[in-house]
CSV table of C-alpha atoms in Angstrom, one decimal:
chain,number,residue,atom,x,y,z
A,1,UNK,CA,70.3,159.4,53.6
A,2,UNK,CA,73.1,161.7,54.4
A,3,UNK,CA,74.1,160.1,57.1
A,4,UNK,CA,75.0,157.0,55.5
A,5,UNK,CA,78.2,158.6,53.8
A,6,UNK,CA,81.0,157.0,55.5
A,7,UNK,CA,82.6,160.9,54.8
A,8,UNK,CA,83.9,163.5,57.3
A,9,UNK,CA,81.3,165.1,58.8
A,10,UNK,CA,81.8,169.1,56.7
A,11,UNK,CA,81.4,167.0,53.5
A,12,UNK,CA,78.1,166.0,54.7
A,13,UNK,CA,77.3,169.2,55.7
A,14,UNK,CA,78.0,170.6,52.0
A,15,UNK,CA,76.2,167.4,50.9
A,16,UNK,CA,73.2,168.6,52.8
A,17,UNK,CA,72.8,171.7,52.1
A,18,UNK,CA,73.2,171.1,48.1
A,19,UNK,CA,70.5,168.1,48.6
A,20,UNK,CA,68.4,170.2,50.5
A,21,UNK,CA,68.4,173.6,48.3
A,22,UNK,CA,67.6,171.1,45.0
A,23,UNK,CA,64.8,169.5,47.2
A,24,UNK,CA,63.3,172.8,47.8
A,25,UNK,CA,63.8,173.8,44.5
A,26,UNK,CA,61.6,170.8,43.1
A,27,UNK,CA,59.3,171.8,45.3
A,28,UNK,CA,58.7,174.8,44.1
A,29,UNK,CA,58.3,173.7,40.8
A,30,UNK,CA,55.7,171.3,41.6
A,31,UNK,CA,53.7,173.8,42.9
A,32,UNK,CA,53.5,176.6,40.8
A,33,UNK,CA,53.8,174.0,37.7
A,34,UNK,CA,52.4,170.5,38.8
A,35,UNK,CA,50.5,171.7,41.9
A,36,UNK,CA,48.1,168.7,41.5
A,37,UNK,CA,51.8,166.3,42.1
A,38,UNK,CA,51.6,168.0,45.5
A,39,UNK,CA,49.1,166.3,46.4
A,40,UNK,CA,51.3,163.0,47.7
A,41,UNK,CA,53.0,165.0,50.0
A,42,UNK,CA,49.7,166.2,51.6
A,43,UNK,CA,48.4,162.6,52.1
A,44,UNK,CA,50.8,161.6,53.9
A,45,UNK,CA,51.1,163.9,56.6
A,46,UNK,CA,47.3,163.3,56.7
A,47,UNK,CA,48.0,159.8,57.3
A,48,UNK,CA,50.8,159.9,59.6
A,49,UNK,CA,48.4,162.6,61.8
A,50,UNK,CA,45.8,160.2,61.9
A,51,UNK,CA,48.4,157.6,63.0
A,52,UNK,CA,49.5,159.8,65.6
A,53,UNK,CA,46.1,160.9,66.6
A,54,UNK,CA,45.3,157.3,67.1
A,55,UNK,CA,47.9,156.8,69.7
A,56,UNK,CA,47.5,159.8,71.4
A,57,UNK,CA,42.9,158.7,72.2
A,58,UNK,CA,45.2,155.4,73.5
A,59,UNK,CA,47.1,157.5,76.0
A,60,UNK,CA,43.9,159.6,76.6
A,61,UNK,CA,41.8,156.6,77.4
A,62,UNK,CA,44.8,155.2,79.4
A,63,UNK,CA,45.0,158.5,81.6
A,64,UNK,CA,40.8,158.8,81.8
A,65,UNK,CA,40.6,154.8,82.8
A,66,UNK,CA,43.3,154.9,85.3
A,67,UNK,CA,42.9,158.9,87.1
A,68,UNK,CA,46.1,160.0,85.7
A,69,UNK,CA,46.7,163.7,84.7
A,70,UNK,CA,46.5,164.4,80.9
A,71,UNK,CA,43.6,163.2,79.6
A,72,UNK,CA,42.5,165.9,78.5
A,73,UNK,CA,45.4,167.7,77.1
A,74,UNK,CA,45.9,164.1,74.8
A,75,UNK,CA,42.3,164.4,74.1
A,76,UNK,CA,42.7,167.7,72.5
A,77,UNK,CA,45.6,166.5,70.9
A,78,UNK,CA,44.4,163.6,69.6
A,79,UNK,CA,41.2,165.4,68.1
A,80,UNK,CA,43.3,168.0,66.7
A,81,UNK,CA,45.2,165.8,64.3
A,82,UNK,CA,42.8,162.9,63.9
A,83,UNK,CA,40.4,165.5,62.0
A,84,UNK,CA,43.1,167.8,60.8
A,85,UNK,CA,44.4,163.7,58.9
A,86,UNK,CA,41.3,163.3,57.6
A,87,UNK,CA,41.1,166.4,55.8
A,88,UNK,CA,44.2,166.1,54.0
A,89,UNK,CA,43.8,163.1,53.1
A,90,UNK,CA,40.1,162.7,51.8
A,91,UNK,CA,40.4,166.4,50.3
A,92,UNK,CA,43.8,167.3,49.7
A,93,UNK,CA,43.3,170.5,46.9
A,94,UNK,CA,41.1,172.6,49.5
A,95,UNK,CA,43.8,172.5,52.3
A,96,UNK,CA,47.2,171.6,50.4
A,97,UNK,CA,47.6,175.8,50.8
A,98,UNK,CA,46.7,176.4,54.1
A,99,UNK,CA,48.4,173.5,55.0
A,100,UNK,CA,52.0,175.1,54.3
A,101,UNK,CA,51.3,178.0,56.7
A,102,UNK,CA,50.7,175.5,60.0
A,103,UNK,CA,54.3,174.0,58.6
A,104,UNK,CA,55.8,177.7,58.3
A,105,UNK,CA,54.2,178.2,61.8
A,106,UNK,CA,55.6,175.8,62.9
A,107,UNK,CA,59.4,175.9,61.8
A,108,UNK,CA,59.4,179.4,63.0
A,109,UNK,CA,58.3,177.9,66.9
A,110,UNK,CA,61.2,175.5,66.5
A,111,UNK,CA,63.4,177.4,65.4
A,112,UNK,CA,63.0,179.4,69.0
A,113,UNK,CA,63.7,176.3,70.9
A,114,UNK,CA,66.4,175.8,68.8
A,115,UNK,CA,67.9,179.9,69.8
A,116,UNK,CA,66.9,178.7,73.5
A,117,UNK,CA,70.0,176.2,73.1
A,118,UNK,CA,72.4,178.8,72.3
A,119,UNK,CA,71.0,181.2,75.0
A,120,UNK,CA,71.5,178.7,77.6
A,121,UNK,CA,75.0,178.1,76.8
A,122,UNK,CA,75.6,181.6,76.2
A,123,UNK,CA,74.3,182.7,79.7
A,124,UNK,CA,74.8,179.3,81.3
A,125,UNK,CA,71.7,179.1,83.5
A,126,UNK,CA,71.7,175.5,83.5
A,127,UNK,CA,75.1,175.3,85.6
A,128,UNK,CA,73.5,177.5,88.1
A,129,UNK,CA,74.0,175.4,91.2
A,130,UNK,CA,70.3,175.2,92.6
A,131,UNK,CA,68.5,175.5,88.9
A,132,UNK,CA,65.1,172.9,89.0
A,133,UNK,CA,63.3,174.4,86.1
A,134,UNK,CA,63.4,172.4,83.3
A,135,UNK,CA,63.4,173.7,79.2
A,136,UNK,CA,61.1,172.0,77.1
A,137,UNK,CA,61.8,171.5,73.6
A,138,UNK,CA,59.0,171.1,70.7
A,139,UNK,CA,59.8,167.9,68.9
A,140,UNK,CA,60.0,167.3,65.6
A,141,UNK,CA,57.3,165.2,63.7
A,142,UNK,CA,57.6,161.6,65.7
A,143,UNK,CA,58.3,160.4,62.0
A,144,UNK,CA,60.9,162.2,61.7
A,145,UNK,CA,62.7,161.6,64.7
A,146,UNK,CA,61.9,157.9,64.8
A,147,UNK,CA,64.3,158.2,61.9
A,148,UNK,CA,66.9,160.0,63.1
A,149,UNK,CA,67.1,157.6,66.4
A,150,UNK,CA,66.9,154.5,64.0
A,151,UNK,CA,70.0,156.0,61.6
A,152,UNK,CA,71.7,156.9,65.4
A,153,UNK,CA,71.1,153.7,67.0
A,154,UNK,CA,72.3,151.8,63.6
A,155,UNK,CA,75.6,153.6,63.4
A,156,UNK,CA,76.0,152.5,67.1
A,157,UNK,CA,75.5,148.8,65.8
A,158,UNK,CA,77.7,149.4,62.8
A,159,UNK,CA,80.8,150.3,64.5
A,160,UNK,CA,80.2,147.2,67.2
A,161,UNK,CA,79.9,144.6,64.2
A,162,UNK,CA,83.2,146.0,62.4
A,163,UNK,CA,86.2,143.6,63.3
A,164,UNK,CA,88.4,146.1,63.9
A,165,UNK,CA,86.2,147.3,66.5
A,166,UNK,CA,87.4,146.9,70.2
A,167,UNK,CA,84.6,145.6,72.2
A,168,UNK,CA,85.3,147.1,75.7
A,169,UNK,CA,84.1,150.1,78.4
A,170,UNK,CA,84.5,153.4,76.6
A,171,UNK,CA,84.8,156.7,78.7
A,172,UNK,CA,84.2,160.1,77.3
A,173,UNK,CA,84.3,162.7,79.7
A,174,UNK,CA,82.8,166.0,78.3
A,175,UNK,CA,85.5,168.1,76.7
A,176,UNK,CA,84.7,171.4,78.2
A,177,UNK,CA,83.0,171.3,81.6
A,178,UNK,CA,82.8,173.0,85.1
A,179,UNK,CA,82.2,169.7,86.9
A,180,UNK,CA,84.2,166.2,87.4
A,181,UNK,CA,82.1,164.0,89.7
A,182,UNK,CA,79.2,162.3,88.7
A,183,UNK,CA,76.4,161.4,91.1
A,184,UNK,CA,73.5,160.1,89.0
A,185,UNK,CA,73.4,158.2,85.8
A,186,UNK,CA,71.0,157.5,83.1
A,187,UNK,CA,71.2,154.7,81.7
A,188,UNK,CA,70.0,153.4,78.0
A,189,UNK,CA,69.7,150.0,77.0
A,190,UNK,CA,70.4,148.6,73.8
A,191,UNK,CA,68.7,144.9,73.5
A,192,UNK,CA,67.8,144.1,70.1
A,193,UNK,CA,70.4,144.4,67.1
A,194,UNK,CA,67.6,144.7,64.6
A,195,UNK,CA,65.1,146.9,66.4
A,196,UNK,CA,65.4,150.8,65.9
A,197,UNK,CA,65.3,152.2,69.3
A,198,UNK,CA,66.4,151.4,72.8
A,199,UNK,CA,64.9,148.9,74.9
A,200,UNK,CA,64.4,150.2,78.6
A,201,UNK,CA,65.9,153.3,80.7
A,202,UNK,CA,66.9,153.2,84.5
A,203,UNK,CA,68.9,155.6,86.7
A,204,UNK,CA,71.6,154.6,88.6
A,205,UNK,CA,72.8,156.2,92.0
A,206,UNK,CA,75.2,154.8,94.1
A,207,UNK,CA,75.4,151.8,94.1
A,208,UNK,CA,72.2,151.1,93.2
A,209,UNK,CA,69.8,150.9,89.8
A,210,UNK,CA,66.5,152.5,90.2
A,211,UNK,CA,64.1,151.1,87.3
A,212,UNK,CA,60.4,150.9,86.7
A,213,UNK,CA,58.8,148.5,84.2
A,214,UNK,CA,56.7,145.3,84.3
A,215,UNK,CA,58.3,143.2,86.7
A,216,UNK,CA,55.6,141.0,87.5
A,217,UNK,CA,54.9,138.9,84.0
A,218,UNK,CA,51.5,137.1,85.5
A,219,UNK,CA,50.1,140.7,85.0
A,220,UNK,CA,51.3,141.2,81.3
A,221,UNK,CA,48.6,142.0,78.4
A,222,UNK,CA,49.9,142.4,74.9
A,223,UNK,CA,53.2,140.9,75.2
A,224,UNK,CA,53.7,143.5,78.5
A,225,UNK,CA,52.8,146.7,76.4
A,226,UNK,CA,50.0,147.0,78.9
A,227,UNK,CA,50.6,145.5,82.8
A,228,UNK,CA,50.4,146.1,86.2
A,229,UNK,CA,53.6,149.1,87.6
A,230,UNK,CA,56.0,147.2,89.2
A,231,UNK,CA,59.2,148.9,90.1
A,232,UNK,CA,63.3,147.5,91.2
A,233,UNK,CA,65.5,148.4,93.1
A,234,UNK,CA,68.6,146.4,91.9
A,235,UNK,CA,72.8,146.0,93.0
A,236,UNK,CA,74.2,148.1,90.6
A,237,UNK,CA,77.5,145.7,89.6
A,238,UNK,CA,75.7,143.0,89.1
A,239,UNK,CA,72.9,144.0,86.7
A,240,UNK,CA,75.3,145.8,84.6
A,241,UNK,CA,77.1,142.3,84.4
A,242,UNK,CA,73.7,140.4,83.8
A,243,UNK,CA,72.8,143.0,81.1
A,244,UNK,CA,75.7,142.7,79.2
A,245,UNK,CA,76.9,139.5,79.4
A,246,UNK,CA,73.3,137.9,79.8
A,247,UNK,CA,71.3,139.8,77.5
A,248,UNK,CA,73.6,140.6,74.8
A,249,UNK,CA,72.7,144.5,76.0
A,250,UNK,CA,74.7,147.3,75.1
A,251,UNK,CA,74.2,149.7,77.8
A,252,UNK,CA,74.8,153.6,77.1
A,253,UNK,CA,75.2,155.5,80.3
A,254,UNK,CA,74.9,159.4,81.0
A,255,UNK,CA,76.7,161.0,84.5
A,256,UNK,CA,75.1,164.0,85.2
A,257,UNK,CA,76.6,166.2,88.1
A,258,UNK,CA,73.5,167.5,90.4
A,259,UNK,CA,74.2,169.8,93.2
A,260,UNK,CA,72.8,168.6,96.3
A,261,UNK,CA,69.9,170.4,95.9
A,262,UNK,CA,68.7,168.9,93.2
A,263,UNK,CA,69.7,165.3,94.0
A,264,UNK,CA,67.5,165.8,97.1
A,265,UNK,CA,64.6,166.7,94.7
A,266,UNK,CA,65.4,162.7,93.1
A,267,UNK,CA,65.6,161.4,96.6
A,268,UNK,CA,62.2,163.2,97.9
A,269,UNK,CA,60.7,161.7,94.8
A,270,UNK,CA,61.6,158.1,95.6
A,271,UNK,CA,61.0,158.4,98.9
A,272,UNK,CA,57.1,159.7,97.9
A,273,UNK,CA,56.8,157.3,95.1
A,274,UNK,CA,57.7,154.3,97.4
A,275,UNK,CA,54.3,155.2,99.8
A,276,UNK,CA,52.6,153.7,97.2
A,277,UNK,CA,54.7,150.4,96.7
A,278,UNK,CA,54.0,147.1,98.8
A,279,UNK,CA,56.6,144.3,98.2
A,280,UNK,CA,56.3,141.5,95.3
A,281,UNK,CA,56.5,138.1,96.5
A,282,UNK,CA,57.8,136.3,93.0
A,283,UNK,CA,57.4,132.4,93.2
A,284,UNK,CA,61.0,131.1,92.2
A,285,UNK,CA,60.5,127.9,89.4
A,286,UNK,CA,64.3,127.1,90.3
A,287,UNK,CA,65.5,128.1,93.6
A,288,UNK,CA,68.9,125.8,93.5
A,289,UNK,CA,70.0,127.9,90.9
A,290,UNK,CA,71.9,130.7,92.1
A,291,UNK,CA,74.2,131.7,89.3
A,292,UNK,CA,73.1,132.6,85.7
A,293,UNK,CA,73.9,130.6,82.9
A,294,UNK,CA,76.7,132.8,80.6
A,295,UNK,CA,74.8,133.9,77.2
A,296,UNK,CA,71.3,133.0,78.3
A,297,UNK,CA,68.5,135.7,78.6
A,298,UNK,CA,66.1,134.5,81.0
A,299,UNK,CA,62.5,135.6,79.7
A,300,UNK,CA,61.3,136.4,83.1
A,301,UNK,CA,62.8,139.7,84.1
A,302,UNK,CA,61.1,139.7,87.8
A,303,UNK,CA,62.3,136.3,88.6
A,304,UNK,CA,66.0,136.8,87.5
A,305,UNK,CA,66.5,140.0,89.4
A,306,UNK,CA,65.5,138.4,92.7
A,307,UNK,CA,67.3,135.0,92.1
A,308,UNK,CA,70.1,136.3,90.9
A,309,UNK,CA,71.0,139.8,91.5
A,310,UNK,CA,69.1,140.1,95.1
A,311,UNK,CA,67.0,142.7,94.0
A,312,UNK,CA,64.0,144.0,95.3
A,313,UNK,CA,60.7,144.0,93.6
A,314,UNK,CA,58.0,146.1,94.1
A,315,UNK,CA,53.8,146.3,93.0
A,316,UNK,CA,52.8,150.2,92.4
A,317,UNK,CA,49.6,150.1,94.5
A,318,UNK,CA,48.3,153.5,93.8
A,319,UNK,CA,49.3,157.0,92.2
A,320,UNK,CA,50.2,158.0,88.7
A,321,UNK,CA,52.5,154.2,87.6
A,322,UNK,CA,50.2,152.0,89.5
A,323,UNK,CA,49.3,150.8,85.9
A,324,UNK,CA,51.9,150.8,83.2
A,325,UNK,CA,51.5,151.3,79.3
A,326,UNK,CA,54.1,151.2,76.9
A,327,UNK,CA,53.9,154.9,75.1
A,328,UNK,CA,53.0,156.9,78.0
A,329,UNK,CA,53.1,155.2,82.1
A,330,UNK,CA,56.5,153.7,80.8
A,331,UNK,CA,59.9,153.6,82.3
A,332,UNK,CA,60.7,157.1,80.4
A,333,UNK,CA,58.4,159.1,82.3
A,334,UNK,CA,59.4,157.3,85.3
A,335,UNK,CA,62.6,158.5,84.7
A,336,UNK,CA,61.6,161.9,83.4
A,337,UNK,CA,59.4,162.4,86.4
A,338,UNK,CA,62.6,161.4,89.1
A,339,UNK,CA,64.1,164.3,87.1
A,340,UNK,CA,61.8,167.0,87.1
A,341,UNK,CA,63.5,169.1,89.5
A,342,UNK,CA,67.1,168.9,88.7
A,343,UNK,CA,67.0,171.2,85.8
A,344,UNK,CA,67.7,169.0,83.3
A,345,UNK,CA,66.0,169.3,80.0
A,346,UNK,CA,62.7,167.5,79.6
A,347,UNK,CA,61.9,165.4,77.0
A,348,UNK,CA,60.6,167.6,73.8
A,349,UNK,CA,57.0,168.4,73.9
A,350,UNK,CA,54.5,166.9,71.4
A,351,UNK,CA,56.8,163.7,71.1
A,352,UNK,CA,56.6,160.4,72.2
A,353,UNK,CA,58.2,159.2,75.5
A,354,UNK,CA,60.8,156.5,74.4
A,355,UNK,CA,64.3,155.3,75.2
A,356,UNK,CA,65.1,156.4,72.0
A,357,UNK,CA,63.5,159.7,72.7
A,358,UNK,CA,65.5,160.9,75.9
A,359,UNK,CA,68.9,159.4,74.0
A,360,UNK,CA,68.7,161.8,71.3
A,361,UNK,CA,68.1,164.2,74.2
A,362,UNK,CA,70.9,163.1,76.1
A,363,UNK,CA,73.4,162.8,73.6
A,364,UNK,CA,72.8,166.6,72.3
A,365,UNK,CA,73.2,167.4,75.9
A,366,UNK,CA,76.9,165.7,76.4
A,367,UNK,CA,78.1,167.4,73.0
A,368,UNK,CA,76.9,170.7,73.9
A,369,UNK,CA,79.6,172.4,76.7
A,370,UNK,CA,77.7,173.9,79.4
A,371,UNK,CA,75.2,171.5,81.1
A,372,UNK,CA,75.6,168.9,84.1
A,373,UNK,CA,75.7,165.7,81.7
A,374,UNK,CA,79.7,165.3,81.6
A,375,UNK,CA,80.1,161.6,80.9
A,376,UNK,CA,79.7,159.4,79.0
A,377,UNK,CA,80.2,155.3,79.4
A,378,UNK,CA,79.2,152.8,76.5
A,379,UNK,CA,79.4,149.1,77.9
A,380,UNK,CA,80.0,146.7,74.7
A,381,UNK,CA,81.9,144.6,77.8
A,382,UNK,CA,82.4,143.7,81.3
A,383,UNK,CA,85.9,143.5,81.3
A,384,UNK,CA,87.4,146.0,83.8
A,385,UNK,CA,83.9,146.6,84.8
A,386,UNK,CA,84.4,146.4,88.8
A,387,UNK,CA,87.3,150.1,88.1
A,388,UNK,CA,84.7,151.6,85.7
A,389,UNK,CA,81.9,151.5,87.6
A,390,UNK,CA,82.9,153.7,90.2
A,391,UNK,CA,83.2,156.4,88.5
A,392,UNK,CA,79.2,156.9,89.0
A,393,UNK,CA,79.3,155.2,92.4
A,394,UNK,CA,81.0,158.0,94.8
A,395,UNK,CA,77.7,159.4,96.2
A,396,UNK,CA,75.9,158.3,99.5
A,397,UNK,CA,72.3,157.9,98.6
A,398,UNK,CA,69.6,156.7,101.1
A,399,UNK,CA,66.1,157.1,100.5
A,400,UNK,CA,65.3,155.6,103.8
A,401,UNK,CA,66.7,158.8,105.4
């Protein structure tokens, strides 16, 4: 609620901290005066564990179905709060106590990840130049944080729809920073003005977009929250182009500067991954068409990439994407997984992998001095795209090698 002060950004901070100390303070009262009003409190975090729960037996089911790794571990996790919701909220009084020393517990773990920040800026292990482990944060509740991306990505849509906003290509180049070439980007995609998180990720080297989703719409169940991996290979101009001026997408990208070391690690990735890819033949409805209409989104994403953008297509056969579901085999973890190994922080632990997710990840990591993301490029346009773009494009990249 803070956030939605159009004041300077101390203000809020005092703001905060007052709003915070009287919210405490209630609390307090309530429970040493009106213990029983506690009790609403309680039920909800039972319900949003059993929510949770829930999708975590999905992703265990998903993992046990298809051979993947983790299974188990969302098994546990799922079990864990499904029965840890239905306790507070069928019997609130006998664990409303107990309840605040798992939250205390918990704080205090956080709290260490948080200290990890400032001891890898203080030491600056992550700009050491062959560094391919990763930190791992603990997440805050997924409630929580699905709120804190929604009042993010909102702000983003605020400042677009203001008139005396400049729709163009916006640079930021990290203030403070050993590096000044970029030779991998992540990219974020905003495609829905009224949704609350981003759309779709993909990484960009080169000259060339590297994205994993569900290509192939003839395999699609559930409006393509479940389908068969596909993955793209895609002309980098181009698609930006198509996104934007296409899709109505806003695309956020991130330039990270990986030594060569660790830009190998991508490239031995790809070149693993793609051992269990055959080629998509994609039946073309309108082959005379070669150029996009401007302002229409074409609902077949597979199709357009080929006609239009002389991308290649690709069915995941076998291995750990060879079947694709929308909170956990998703175009995050592709992503995530490419990254393993170049010491980048990994999306936090105990969350949800989503667009959304690895932005809020992302975006801490450009504001905070001494890591290898060092750009920053929002595209609200294509004008001046063709100079732009080749700021993340001076790298050689062949996985064929």
């Amino acid at each position: 609620m803070i956030q939605r002060f159009q004041i300077k950004k101390y203000l809020q901070g005092i703001i905060g901290l007052v709003v915070f100390l009287l919210v405490a303070a209630v609390l307090l009262v309530l429970q040493y005066y009106f213990w029983v009003l506690t009790i609403a409190p309680c039920v909800l975090i039972g319900i949003v564990a059993i929510l949770v729960g829930i999708v975590r037996a999905a992703i265990c089911v998903n993992c046990f179905v298809n051979g993947y790794r983790g299974g188990i571990m969302n098994g546990i996790f799922a079990l864990v709060l499904i029965v840890t919701g239905l306790l507070l909220t069928f019997s609130p009084l006998e664990h409303i106590f107990a309840l605040r020393y798992f939250i205390s517990l918990y704080l205090i773990i956080y709290a260490i990840t948080i200290f990890g920040d400032f001891y890898a800026e203080v030491t600056l292990t992550e700009l050491e130049e062959d560094r391919m482990r990763r930190r791992t944060h603990i997440s805050l509740p997924n409630l929580i944080t699905a709120f804190k991306i929604k009042n993010m990505v909102t702000d983003i849509y605020k400042k677009i729809d203001d008139k005396e906003f400049e729709k163009k290509i916006y640079v930021e180049d990290k203030e403070t920073s050993n590096f000044d070439t970029v030779n991998l980007e992540i990219n974020l995609h905003l495609t829905d003005p009224k949704g609350n998180q981003f759309g779709h990720m993909d990484i960009a080297i080169g000259d060339t977009v590297y994205s994993y989703g569900t290509y192939d719409k003839s395999k699609n169940k559930l409006g393509g929250f479940i389908s068969q991996g596909t993955y793209a290979e895609i002309p980098k101009l181009p698609y930006y182009k198509y996104c934007v001026e296409n899709c109505g997408d806003n695309v956020i990208s991130y330039g990270a500067c990986f030594s060569e070391k660790q830009l190998d690690s991508v490239k031995e990735k790809l070149k693993m991954f793609k051992q269990y890819c055959v080629p998509l033949e994609l039946k073309i409805r309108h082959p005379e068409v070669t150029v996009p209409k401007p302002g229409r989104r074409y609902g077949d994403a597979g199709e357009f990439l080929v006609q239009f953008l002389n991308a290649k297509i690709y069915t995941v056969v076998d291995g750990s994407f060879k079947s694709y579901f929308g909170v956990n085999t998703n175009c995050v973890m592709f992503a995530d997984w490419l990254l393993s190994d170049t010491g980048i922080d990994a999306v936090s632990m105990g969350g949800l992998r989503t667009p959304g997710a690895f932005y809020y990840m992302l975006e801490n990591m450009f504001y905070r001095p001494n890591n290898r993301i060092i750009r920053k490029i929002s595209y609200f346009s294509t004008d001046g795209i063709e100079e732009k773009i080749k700021l993340g494009s001076n790298v050689e990249f062949d996985i064929t090698k």
